[in-house]
């Protein structure tokens, strides 16, 4: 580990989204016990947050049909948060009944994406989330807000930073403790990341911001670097880079947790995460999925036997 | 950020040299000719090294003589010693490159001599190049780590770079040969080198073996570097980590620079088409994510 480079956060919280965002975008349906084993392994790596599952209708997302079993089956390690997605009040109640202690809601900065994804306008989706936020507040359950298409939309193309800031502000005002800004199709570059963050930072405190970069165009680490240079200290990633892109067949999606940690270690930034343990968890799930890892660090390390 | 970045395309040499399949001469020539149409200003064409060591580059003379030399584009070639230099010039080369390293062990294993001895060999090439008015580009390998020595001190990189620059190299390309560097080590290394070599004479040559290349390049740009090496389709694996990737893909680099509003003069679509061509010829998938994403199958 190098001495910490000046101007960057001393600590970065990594939010591991592999078991949810990752698996959700994998073709092969993963058996419940494998999902539980994956999450249990991730719990032992030092990761502070592991996104477990999604309480969405199994009709829409078959991969997450076993949400209750997964939620009840996992080991809950002290000091690790296990948020779950809850698209609406019904999902929220089911999640709580299954033992969830933190939830996430998913907004978008694009009307078209909102319509195509959850069949309602941004405004309507915000209303649904407000119901969830209200119930969550009553029960002392923290809510994380996601904003999709923060750097571009598969339908609308360019998305204005002002729109991203507006939606982020709505989610933050309703009580989301953190807003994760997602480059859903990975089209962003350090240029657009900077402009978007400048706009959002006018509305939301830096410490409440996270970035969720997709590596579809190979830009994720450069975009994450830009974000952390601007003071962002929460980064989402997916073990082994699980989860392809539903909008570009054969292309990659989530940035690999291993590659993010490798970069942060090199920058002397503390994450609390054991890189090797994450690589082993990645090896486990890739073997189970019968697929090659999307993590370059894992590819390089397993072939030379060094880290 | 710099307003303009010169992209040095190393696919036909560094890329192909590290591909398993030997590529027929006409395919190499087509590749270089297609690259000449993309707006790239520098295309590293081949290497005048003994075919015993590098079979892929055995056709160096035919390639050099066979390509269409577009005015305004530079086609540098590698020349490890005086003999290679002379053969290169005879074959029509107008610019050459020499390869040093910041690691003694790497130099020993790679060219069987010490760093000091390698610099002596290069000084012969420099003298001949000066006499013939041929510009020489210097490469320094292992700047952020060595497959044998591990950590490499930034001071050592600065020392070797300074020697090569003082010898007369117009540009020094700093290579993260095994891709282990991160923005942290890149910044530290460049800070030291920039004390000895003007930033306008520096280039970075990043490998993407650990996925760090674009982030490392970004930091280099932030420090004022404005010349970046890359390989179309990310050609060229890593000889030190089987199955791992090597060179950063030119397409992915240009995509990032476009997004930053930095001028390169390169047509990304034509570049992607060239990548598709060579990958088909090599019967392999591209390593460029931009290419993978844009190909809607």
XYZ file of C-alpha atoms in Angstrom:
604
model
C 0.000 0.000 0.000
C 1.328 3.430 -1.010
C 1.188 6.537 1.170
C -2.101 8.322 0.514
C -2.054 10.706 -2.453
C -2.956 14.226 -1.353
C -6.333 15.747 -2.128
C -8.173 12.438 -2.241
C -10.481 10.980 0.415
C -8.641 8.968 3.061
C -11.346 6.333 3.140
C -13.723 5.123 0.459
C -16.782 3.038 1.183
C -17.265 0.313 -1.409
C -20.854 -0.741 -2.004
C -20.836 -4.266 -3.417
C -23.736 -4.739 -5.844
C -22.718 -8.069 -7.379
C -25.382 -10.259 -5.742
C -28.154 -7.921 -6.908
C -27.207 -5.680 -9.855
C -24.592 -8.196 -10.991
C -26.642 -11.382 -10.890
C -29.760 -9.581 -12.141
C -27.944 -8.993 -15.413
C -26.535 -12.464 -15.795
C -28.383 -14.844 -18.106
C -27.988 -17.985 -16.026
C -30.426 -18.286 -13.099
C -28.341 -18.856 -10.010
C -29.589 -21.332 -7.384
C -30.527 -19.807 -4.017
C -27.813 -21.613 -2.092
C -25.135 -20.260 -4.447
C -26.423 -16.717 -3.972
C -26.304 -17.176 -0.201
C -22.794 -18.629 -0.351
C -21.625 -15.703 -2.491
C -23.044 -13.139 -0.075
C -21.559 -14.966 2.923
C -18.143 -14.958 1.284
C -18.429 -11.257 0.460
C -19.366 -10.581 4.087
C -15.944 -11.856 5.128
C -13.891 -9.641 2.811
C -14.212 -6.414 4.769
C -16.797 -4.943 2.403
C -19.003 -2.612 4.469
C -22.111 -2.912 2.262
C -23.402 -5.865 0.253
C -26.580 -5.355 -1.780
C -28.433 -8.617 -1.314
C -31.467 -8.879 -3.549
C -34.468 -7.111 -5.009
C -38.048 -7.290 -3.766
C -39.497 -6.887 -7.206
C -42.097 -9.098 -8.871
C -40.535 -12.354 -10.027
C -42.481 -11.904 -13.261
C -40.176 -8.995 -14.166
C -36.929 -10.245 -12.665
C -36.889 -14.043 -12.416
C -33.323 -13.989 -11.079
C -34.547 -12.278 -7.915
C -37.588 -14.524 -7.376
C -35.961 -16.104 -4.314
C -35.572 -12.778 -2.536
C -37.186 -13.937 0.707
C -35.129 -17.117 0.941
C -31.906 -15.273 0.228
C -32.680 -12.550 2.781
C -33.483 -15.107 5.450
C -30.667 -17.482 4.502
C -27.635 -15.201 4.622
C -25.333 -14.743 7.611
C -25.570 -11.189 8.957
C -22.069 -10.020 9.881
C -21.795 -7.181 12.375
C -20.640 -3.976 10.718
C -21.933 -5.010 7.286
C -25.083 -3.478 5.791
C -27.365 -5.589 3.606
C -29.609 -3.250 1.584
C -32.280 -4.568 -0.796
C -34.147 -2.964 -3.663
C -37.771 -2.040 -3.036
C -39.513 -0.493 -6.050
C -42.726 0.253 -4.194
C -44.555 0.013 -0.864
C -45.556 -3.593 -1.388
C -41.975 -4.636 -2.015
C -40.915 -2.619 1.009
C -43.289 -4.425 3.359
C -42.243 -7.808 2.024
C -38.612 -6.861 2.470
C -39.108 -5.790 6.081
C -41.064 -8.961 6.831
C -38.147 -10.959 5.434
C -35.712 -9.164 7.763
C -34.334 -6.293 5.638
C -32.828 -3.426 7.629
C -32.012 -1.075 4.740
C -33.653 -0.480 1.378
C -32.921 1.216 -1.952
C -35.154 2.975 -4.457
C -34.318 3.450 -8.131
C -35.072 6.702 -9.918
C -33.843 7.849 -13.320
C -32.794 11.119 -14.900
C -34.540 10.145 -18.148
C -38.285 10.114 -18.768
C -37.981 7.544 -21.556
C -35.902 5.222 -19.427
C -38.340 5.559 -16.542
C -41.230 4.752 -18.861
C -39.519 1.773 -20.484
C -38.096 0.398 -17.245
C -40.904 0.825 -14.719
C -43.744 1.986 -16.942
C -44.304 5.394 -15.357
C -42.980 8.950 -15.513
C -40.198 10.231 -13.259
C -42.792 12.172 -11.261
C -44.972 9.096 -10.750
C -41.978 7.032 -9.693
C -40.974 9.720 -7.172
C -44.484 9.524 -5.685
C -44.124 5.776 -5.208
C -40.725 6.238 -3.597
C -42.124 8.856 -1.261
C -44.510 6.244 0.084
C -41.590 3.907 0.688
C -39.518 6.700 2.249
C -42.362 7.635 4.577
C -42.858 4.085 5.830
C -39.132 3.623 6.107
C -38.805 6.773 8.185
C -41.484 5.549 10.564
C -39.610 2.305 11.021
C -36.137 3.867 11.216
C -35.046 2.082 8.064
C -32.391 3.954 6.015
C -33.149 4.441 2.313
C -30.562 4.782 -0.438
C -31.581 6.489 -3.677
C -30.230 5.544 -7.114
C -30.382 7.839 -10.131
C -30.003 5.924 -13.393
C -28.836 7.363 -16.725
C -26.792 10.050 -14.987
C -24.366 10.302 -17.913
C -26.541 9.173 -20.806
C -29.655 7.189 -21.702
C -30.062 4.275 -24.134
C -33.210 5.938 -25.496
C -32.726 9.685 -25.067
C -28.981 9.852 -25.596
C -27.588 12.928 -23.843
C -28.897 13.707 -20.351
C -28.440 17.193 -18.908
C -26.577 17.542 -15.604
C -29.386 19.828 -14.446
C -31.903 16.995 -14.778
C -29.660 14.657 -12.798
C -29.328 17.308 -10.088
C -33.087 17.825 -10.004
C -33.941 14.129 -9.574
C -31.134 13.671 -7.043
C -32.477 16.567 -5.008
C -35.996 15.072 -4.984
C -34.662 11.749 -3.700
C -32.452 13.419 -1.099
C -35.249 15.694 0.110
C -37.566 12.748 0.653
C -35.042 11.278 3.059
C -32.578 9.129 1.107
C -29.351 9.216 3.099
C -27.205 8.636 0.029
C -27.666 9.165 -3.707
C -25.888 6.756 -6.045
C -25.385 8.322 -9.484
C -25.421 5.617 -12.109
C -23.795 5.668 -15.526
C -26.252 3.003 -16.584
C -24.902 2.370 -20.087
C -21.290 3.277 -19.326
C -21.102 6.025 -21.941
C -19.723 8.620 -19.539
C -16.187 9.936 -19.636
C -14.193 12.024 -17.132
C -15.496 15.084 -18.999
C -19.194 14.315 -18.559
C -18.665 12.903 -15.044
C -17.115 16.191 -13.917
C -19.912 18.327 -15.395
C -22.614 16.133 -13.906
C -21.046 16.055 -10.449
C -20.566 19.833 -10.441
C -24.300 20.262 -11.029
C -25.348 17.665 -8.444
C -22.917 18.939 -5.807
C -24.798 22.247 -5.810
C -27.867 20.397 -4.450
C -26.502 17.484 -2.433
C -23.679 17.406 0.125
C -20.607 15.566 -1.186
C -20.652 13.070 1.662
C -24.098 11.878 0.527
C -22.971 11.096 -3.009
C -21.884 7.804 -4.564
C -20.948 6.840 -8.112
C -22.111 3.669 -9.837
C -20.093 3.370 -13.018
C -20.504 0.817 -15.738
C -17.481 -0.263 -17.721
C -19.264 -0.852 -21.015
C -16.921 1.563 -22.850
C -13.913 0.893 -20.603
C -14.292 4.294 -18.899
C -15.304 3.237 -15.391
C -12.033 3.547 -13.489
C -11.168 6.872 -15.165
C -14.667 8.122 -14.260
C -14.366 6.868 -10.685
C -10.965 8.542 -10.368
C -12.486 11.813 -11.529
C -15.272 11.464 -8.974
C -12.922 10.776 -6.091
C -10.697 13.672 -7.159
C -13.825 15.807 -6.678
C -14.293 14.383 -3.199
C -16.812 11.586 -3.733
C -16.072 8.850 -1.196
C -18.580 6.093 -1.955
C -18.152 3.813 -4.959
C -20.419 1.005 -6.175
C -18.897 -2.016 -7.880
C -19.585 -5.668 -8.613
C -17.374 -8.631 -7.756
C -15.821 -10.021 -10.947
C -17.613 -7.321 -12.862
C -20.754 -9.459 -12.785
C -23.641 -8.226 -14.856
C -23.574 -7.487 -18.545
C -25.260 -4.561 -20.214
C -28.829 -5.230 -21.298
C -28.542 -2.451 -23.909
C -25.443 -3.637 -25.764
C -25.408 -7.354 -26.348
C -22.188 -9.022 -25.322
C -20.839 -5.859 -23.756
C -19.770 -5.601 -20.136
C -21.656 -3.774 -17.412
C -20.634 -3.165 -13.812
C -17.059 -2.240 -12.979
C -15.219 -5.036 -11.186
C -14.739 -4.576 -7.426
C -11.279 -6.135 -7.652
C -10.124 -3.566 -10.216
C -11.515 -0.672 -8.146
C -9.787 -1.885 -4.984
C -6.510 -2.385 -6.849
C -6.650 1.250 -7.947
C -7.628 2.564 -4.512
C -4.868 0.524 -2.841
C -2.378 2.028 -5.276
C -3.623 5.491 -4.327
C -3.107 4.763 -0.632
C -6.843 5.072 0.027
C -8.263 2.880 2.795
C -11.269 0.679 1.979
C -11.022 -1.964 4.674
C -11.414 -4.595 1.980
C -9.103 -7.579 1.460
C -8.493 -7.713 -2.290
C -7.478 -11.341 -2.290
C -10.622 -12.380 -0.427
C -12.748 -10.564 -3.019
C -10.873 -12.320 -5.823
C -11.624 -15.644 -4.178
C -15.319 -14.795 -3.901
C -15.188 -13.776 -7.556
C -13.547 -17.051 -8.470
C -16.299 -18.886 -6.618
C -19.176 -17.191 -8.423
C -17.533 -17.371 -11.844
C -16.994 -21.081 -11.405
C -20.629 -21.473 -10.354
C -21.767 -19.415 -13.355
C -19.313 -21.211 -15.635
C -18.012 -17.927 -16.975
C -14.777 -15.966 -17.187
C -14.268 -13.121 -14.775
C -14.598 -9.562 -16.064
C -11.991 -8.377 -13.578
C -8.629 -7.670 -15.176
C -6.887 -7.892 -11.814
C -8.308 -11.371 -11.325
C -7.337 -12.401 -14.861
C -3.782 -11.163 -14.388
C -3.375 -12.508 -10.860
C -4.664 -15.997 -11.321
C -2.391 -16.467 -14.267
C 0.845 -15.355 -12.665
C 0.065 -16.591 -9.188
C 0.949 -13.157 -7.784
C -1.168 -10.261 -6.571
C -5.959 18.957 -19.608
C -3.933 19.471 -22.805
C -5.986 20.791 -25.720
C -4.399 18.299 -28.103
C -2.991 14.819 -27.614
C -0.786 12.979 -30.078
C -1.797 9.314 -30.193
C 1.071 6.976 -31.103
C -0.353 3.787 -32.611
C 1.766 0.758 -31.690
C -0.595 -2.004 -32.826
C 1.328 -3.154 -35.908
C 4.526 -3.524 -33.869
C 3.993 -3.856 -30.103
C 0.521 -5.291 -30.657
C 1.282 -7.907 -33.282
C 4.597 -8.795 -31.657
C 2.663 -10.070 -28.663
C 0.029 -11.979 -30.618
C 0.462 -15.724 -30.935
C -0.605 -16.073 -34.558
C 1.990 -14.960 -37.114
C 0.288 -12.478 -39.405
C 0.946 -12.648 -43.170
C 2.802 -9.678 -44.663
C -0.117 -8.459 -46.844
C -2.357 -8.345 -43.762
C 0.214 -6.280 -41.848
C 0.465 -3.902 -44.797
C -3.340 -3.581 -45.050
C -3.530 -2.930 -41.317
C -0.999 -0.116 -41.501
C -2.644 1.350 -44.613
C -6.056 1.323 -42.936
C -4.573 2.977 -39.842
C -3.095 5.640 -42.133
C -6.665 6.587 -43.106
C -7.907 7.165 -39.548
C -6.165 10.456 -38.800
C -3.430 8.898 -36.670
C -0.182 10.797 -37.095
C 2.264 8.177 -35.842
C 2.074 4.469 -36.663
C 4.820 2.205 -35.418
C 5.312 -0.074 -38.400
C 7.686 -2.883 -37.492
C 10.866 -3.918 -35.730
C 14.289 -4.465 -37.292
C 15.244 -7.184 -34.881
C 16.555 -10.661 -35.700
C 13.728 -12.984 -36.821
C 15.299 -15.591 -34.559
C 14.097 -13.571 -31.568
C 10.887 -12.135 -32.957
C 9.467 -14.299 -35.779
C 6.426 -12.040 -36.091
C 8.659 -9.194 -37.294
C 10.712 -11.273 -39.736
C 9.101 -9.501 -42.704
C 10.202 -6.074 -41.521
C 11.832 -5.063 -44.818
C 8.836 -6.162 -46.931
C 6.395 -4.364 -44.634
C 8.449 -1.161 -44.641
C 8.721 -1.211 -48.401
C 5.121 -2.358 -48.971
C 3.139 0.213 -46.986
C 1.733 3.386 -48.468
C 3.585 6.215 -46.760
C 1.025 8.976 -46.390
C 2.589 12.439 -46.208
C 2.324 13.911 -42.729
C 2.311 10.520 -41.038
C 5.381 9.153 -39.298
C 6.175 5.407 -39.474
C 8.830 4.761 -36.787
C 10.467 1.346 -36.493
C 12.323 -0.352 -33.681
C 16.083 -0.660 -34.045
C 17.769 -2.475 -31.159
C 21.298 -1.894 -32.488
C 23.390 -0.380 -35.288
C 22.845 -3.339 -37.612
C 19.059 -3.047 -37.240
C 19.304 0.710 -37.751
C 21.192 0.321 -41.007
C 18.752 -2.289 -42.315
C 15.857 -0.003 -41.351
C 17.267 3.004 -43.178
C 18.041 0.881 -46.233
C 14.410 -0.250 -46.223
C 13.193 3.360 -46.178
C 12.677 4.145 -42.487
C 12.634 7.846 -41.623
C 12.303 7.496 -37.836
C 13.525 4.897 -35.358
C 12.934 3.863 -31.742
C 15.231 2.391 -29.129
C 14.137 0.431 -26.066
C 15.707 0.936 -22.653
C 14.482 -0.237 -19.262
C 14.444 1.025 -15.679
C 15.191 -2.473 -14.405
C 18.569 -4.244 -14.484
C 17.027 -7.705 -14.268
C 14.552 -6.986 -17.059
C 17.346 -5.694 -19.293
C 19.426 -8.787 -18.534
C 16.559 -11.169 -19.295
C 15.316 -9.264 -22.323
C 18.513 -8.289 -24.171
C 21.198 -10.038 -22.137
C 23.180 -7.044 -20.934
C 23.124 -4.355 -18.232
C 21.299 -1.002 -18.529
C 24.672 0.733 -18.938
C 25.704 -1.645 -21.732
C 22.368 -1.186 -23.491
C 22.822 2.589 -23.428
C 26.266 2.172 -24.991
C 24.718 0.153 -27.832
C 22.116 2.866 -28.271
C 24.726 5.608 -28.452
C 26.004 3.930 -31.649
C 22.500 4.116 -33.097
C 22.180 7.731 -31.941
C 25.404 8.739 -33.666
C 24.353 7.116 -36.939
C 20.844 8.587 -36.671
C 22.192 12.066 -36.046
C 24.462 11.791 -39.076
C 21.467 10.690 -41.197
C 19.071 13.287 -39.714
C 16.782 10.498 -38.452
C 14.749 11.310 -35.284
C 14.995 8.755 -32.487
C 12.295 7.985 -29.920
C 13.370 6.404 -26.650
C 11.273 3.881 -24.704
C 11.811 3.141 -21.023
C 10.242 -0.162 -19.934
C 9.147 -1.204 -16.432
C 8.557 2.360 -15.231
C 5.883 1.354 -12.727
C 7.041 -2.166 -11.910
C 9.099 -5.086 -13.200
C 8.051 -8.720 -13.611
C 11.373 -9.767 -12.017
C 12.373 -6.969 -9.639
C 8.898 -5.946 -8.509
C 8.951 -2.332 -7.356
C 10.987 0.138 -9.450
C 12.145 3.418 -7.940
C 10.944 6.589 -9.606
C 14.493 7.920 -9.303
C 15.786 5.074 -11.462
C 13.188 5.815 -14.128
C 14.185 9.487 -14.071
C 17.865 8.550 -14.368
C 17.416 6.290 -17.410
C 15.012 8.748 -19.050
C 17.476 11.584 -18.573
C 20.305 9.570 -20.113
C 18.234 8.673 -23.169
C 16.997 12.239 -23.577
C 20.521 13.632 -23.242
C 21.686 11.145 -25.865
C 19.394 12.829 -28.333
C 16.014 11.059 -28.203
C 13.365 13.657 -29.106
C 10.724 11.900 -27.020
C 10.754 9.433 -24.115
C 7.884 6.968 -23.904
C 7.453 5.693 -20.331
C 6.101 2.159 -20.378
C 4.122 0.410 -17.660
C 5.241 -2.868 -19.168
C 3.227 -5.227 -16.958
C 0.352 -2.840 -16.273
C 0.763 -2.897 -12.490
C 0.800 0.877 -12.138
C -2.004 2.905 -10.606
C -2.714 6.641 -10.637
C -0.708 6.808 -7.394
C 2.492 5.312 -8.778
C 2.045 7.074 -12.142
C 1.926 10.457 -10.400
C 4.968 9.691 -8.272
C 7.010 8.439 -11.229
C 6.098 11.353 -13.503
C 6.920 13.893 -10.799
C 10.468 12.534 -10.658
C 10.926 12.207 -14.419
C 9.586 15.702 -15.071
C 12.488 17.075 -13.022
C 14.871 15.719 -15.656
C 12.948 15.705 -18.951
C 10.603 18.473 -20.186
C 6.963 17.309 -20.088
C 6.609 18.183 -23.785
C 9.089 15.402 -24.556
C 7.256 12.775 -22.519
C 4.811 10.082 -23.564
C 3.056 7.337 -21.600
C 2.704 3.751 -22.781
C 0.252 2.072 -20.441
C -0.716 -1.575 -20.387
C -4.189 -2.518 -19.271
C -3.272 -5.842 -17.666
C -4.835 -4.781 -14.333
C -7.489 -2.542 -15.903
C -5.669 0.623 -14.772
C -4.544 2.059 -18.114
C -7.130 4.772 -18.744
C -7.021 5.962 -15.128
C -3.202 6.100 -15.353
C -3.371 7.963 -18.652
C -5.852 10.419 -17.138
C -3.404 11.271 -14.365
C -0.574 11.674 -16.881
C -2.722 14.096 -18.890
C -3.524 16.020 -15.705
C 0.215 16.423 -15.170
C 0.722 17.822 -18.666
C 1.703 14.779 -20.716
C 0.260 15.090 -24.223
C 1.530 12.025 -26.068
C -0.110 8.660 -25.453
C 0.731 5.260 -26.957
C -2.056 2.765 -27.662
C -2.794 -0.304 -29.770
C -5.791 -0.724 -32.080
C -8.221 -3.297 -30.662
C -5.898 -3.590 -27.659
C -3.748 -5.976 -29.680
C -0.959 -7.667 -27.831
C -1.316 -9.787 -24.737
C 1.036 -9.735 -21.800
C 3.930 -12.179 -22.073
C 4.244 -12.210 -18.249
C 0.663 -13.142 -17.352
C -0.795 -15.798 -19.563
C -4.175 -14.914 -20.951
C -4.076 -11.416 -19.545
C -4.411 -8.340 -21.710
C -1.586 -5.966 -22.590
C -1.729 -2.722 -24.523
C -4.549 -0.268 -23.902
C -6.965 -0.121 -26.842
C -6.672 2.955 -29.060
C -10.460 3.043 -29.493
C -11.048 3.246 -25.731
C -8.382 5.945 -25.375
C -9.835 8.053 -28.198
C -13.331 7.646 -26.723
C -12.093 9.079 -23.428
C -10.175 11.933 -25.082
C -13.235 12.821 -27.201
C -15.308 12.959 -24.021
C -12.777 15.345 -22.493
C -12.934 17.596 -25.555
C -9.276 16.891 -26.320
C -8.350 17.030 -30.009
C -6.657 13.950 -31.499
C -7.546 14.182 -35.170
C -8.562 10.518 -35.086
C -11.818 9.227 -36.620
C -13.114 6.744 -34.045
C -15.381 4.897 -36.474
C -12.569 4.318 -38.992
C -10.389 3.172 -36.128
C -13.022 0.670 -34.981
C -13.366 -0.609 -38.542
C -9.597 -1.155 -38.650
C -9.800 -3.016 -35.354
C -12.551 -5.227 -36.744
C -10.405 -5.969 -39.789
C -7.341 -7.077 -37.846
C -9.347 -9.089 -35.308
C -11.024 -10.983 -38.119
C -7.627 -11.624 -39.696
C -6.287 -12.836 -36.338
C -9.464 -14.782 -35.636
C -9.797 -13.215 -32.192
C -12.131 -10.955 -30.255
C -11.259 -7.330 -29.831
C -9.908 -6.131 -26.467
C -11.509 -2.739 -27.002
C -14.594 -2.214 -24.858
C -15.790 0.604 -27.082
C -15.704 -1.796 -30.002
C -17.500 -4.512 -28.038
C -20.213 -2.114 -26.913
C -20.785 -0.593 -30.309
C -21.153 -3.929 -32.017
C -24.853 -4.571 -31.686
C -24.986 -8.207 -32.687
